XYZ file of C-alpha atoms in Angstrom:
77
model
C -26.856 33.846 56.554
C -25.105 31.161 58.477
C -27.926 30.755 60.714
C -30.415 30.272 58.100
C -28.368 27.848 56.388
C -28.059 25.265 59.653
C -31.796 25.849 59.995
C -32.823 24.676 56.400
C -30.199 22.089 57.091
C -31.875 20.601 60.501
C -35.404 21.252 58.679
C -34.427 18.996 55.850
C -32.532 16.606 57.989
C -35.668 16.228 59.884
C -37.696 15.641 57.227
C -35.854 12.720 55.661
C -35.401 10.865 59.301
C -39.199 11.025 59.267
C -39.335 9.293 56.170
C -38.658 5.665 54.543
C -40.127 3.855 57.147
C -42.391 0.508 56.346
C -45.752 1.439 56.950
C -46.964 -2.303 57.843
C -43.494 -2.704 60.173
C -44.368 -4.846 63.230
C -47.441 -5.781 62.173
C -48.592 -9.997 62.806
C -49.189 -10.312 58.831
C -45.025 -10.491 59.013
C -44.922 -12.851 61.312
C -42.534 -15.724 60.373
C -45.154 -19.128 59.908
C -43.863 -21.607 62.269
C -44.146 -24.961 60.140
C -44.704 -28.837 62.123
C -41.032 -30.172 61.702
C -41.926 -33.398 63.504
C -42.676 -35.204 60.593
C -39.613 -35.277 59.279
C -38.272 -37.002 62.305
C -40.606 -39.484 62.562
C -39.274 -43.233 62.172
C -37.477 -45.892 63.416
C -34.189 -45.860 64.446
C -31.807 -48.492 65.019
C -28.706 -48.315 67.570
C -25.559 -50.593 68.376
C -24.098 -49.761 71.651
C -20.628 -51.771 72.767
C -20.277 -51.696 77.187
C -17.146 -52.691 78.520
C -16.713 -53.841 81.678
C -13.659 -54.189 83.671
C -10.120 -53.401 82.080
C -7.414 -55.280 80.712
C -7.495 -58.927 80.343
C -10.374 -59.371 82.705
C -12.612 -57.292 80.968
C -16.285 -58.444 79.283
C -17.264 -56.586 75.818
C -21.196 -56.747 75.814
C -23.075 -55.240 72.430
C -26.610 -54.014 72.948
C -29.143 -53.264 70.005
C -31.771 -51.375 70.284
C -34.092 -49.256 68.494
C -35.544 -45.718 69.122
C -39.185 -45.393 67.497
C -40.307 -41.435 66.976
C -44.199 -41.288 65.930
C -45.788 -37.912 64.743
C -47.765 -37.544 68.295
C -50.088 -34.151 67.119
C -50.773 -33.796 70.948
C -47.366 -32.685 71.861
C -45.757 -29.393 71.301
């Protein structure tokens, strides 16, 4: 009796590991769609940079402004 119990019991194990899977799993329609982001970039952005040169009472404090300009170049990836 025991052995016919563990039997149904693997048989019906069996049968629900072979189940619940998703049937379209894997498949490219799941893919994740890979949206342009560069736009949201794109601008013009202005910096302030402070050098110092030297040290103590010697030293020269020069302030540089610049700006970085990002354009929405379709050719690059």
């Amino acid at each position: 009796m025991m052995t016919k119990t563990r039997l149904l019991v693997a048989v019906v194990l069996s049968a629900l590991t072979a189940c619940g899977g998703d049937e379209n799993e894997g498949s490219a329609d799941d893919a994740p769609v890979e949206l342009d982001q560069r736009s949201y970039m794109t601008g013009t952005y202005v910096g302030l940079v402070t050098l110092t040169h030297g040290s103590g009472v010697g030293s020269v404090v020069t302030e540089l402004q610049d700006a970085l300009v990002i354009t929405n170049d379709k050719t690059s990836t």
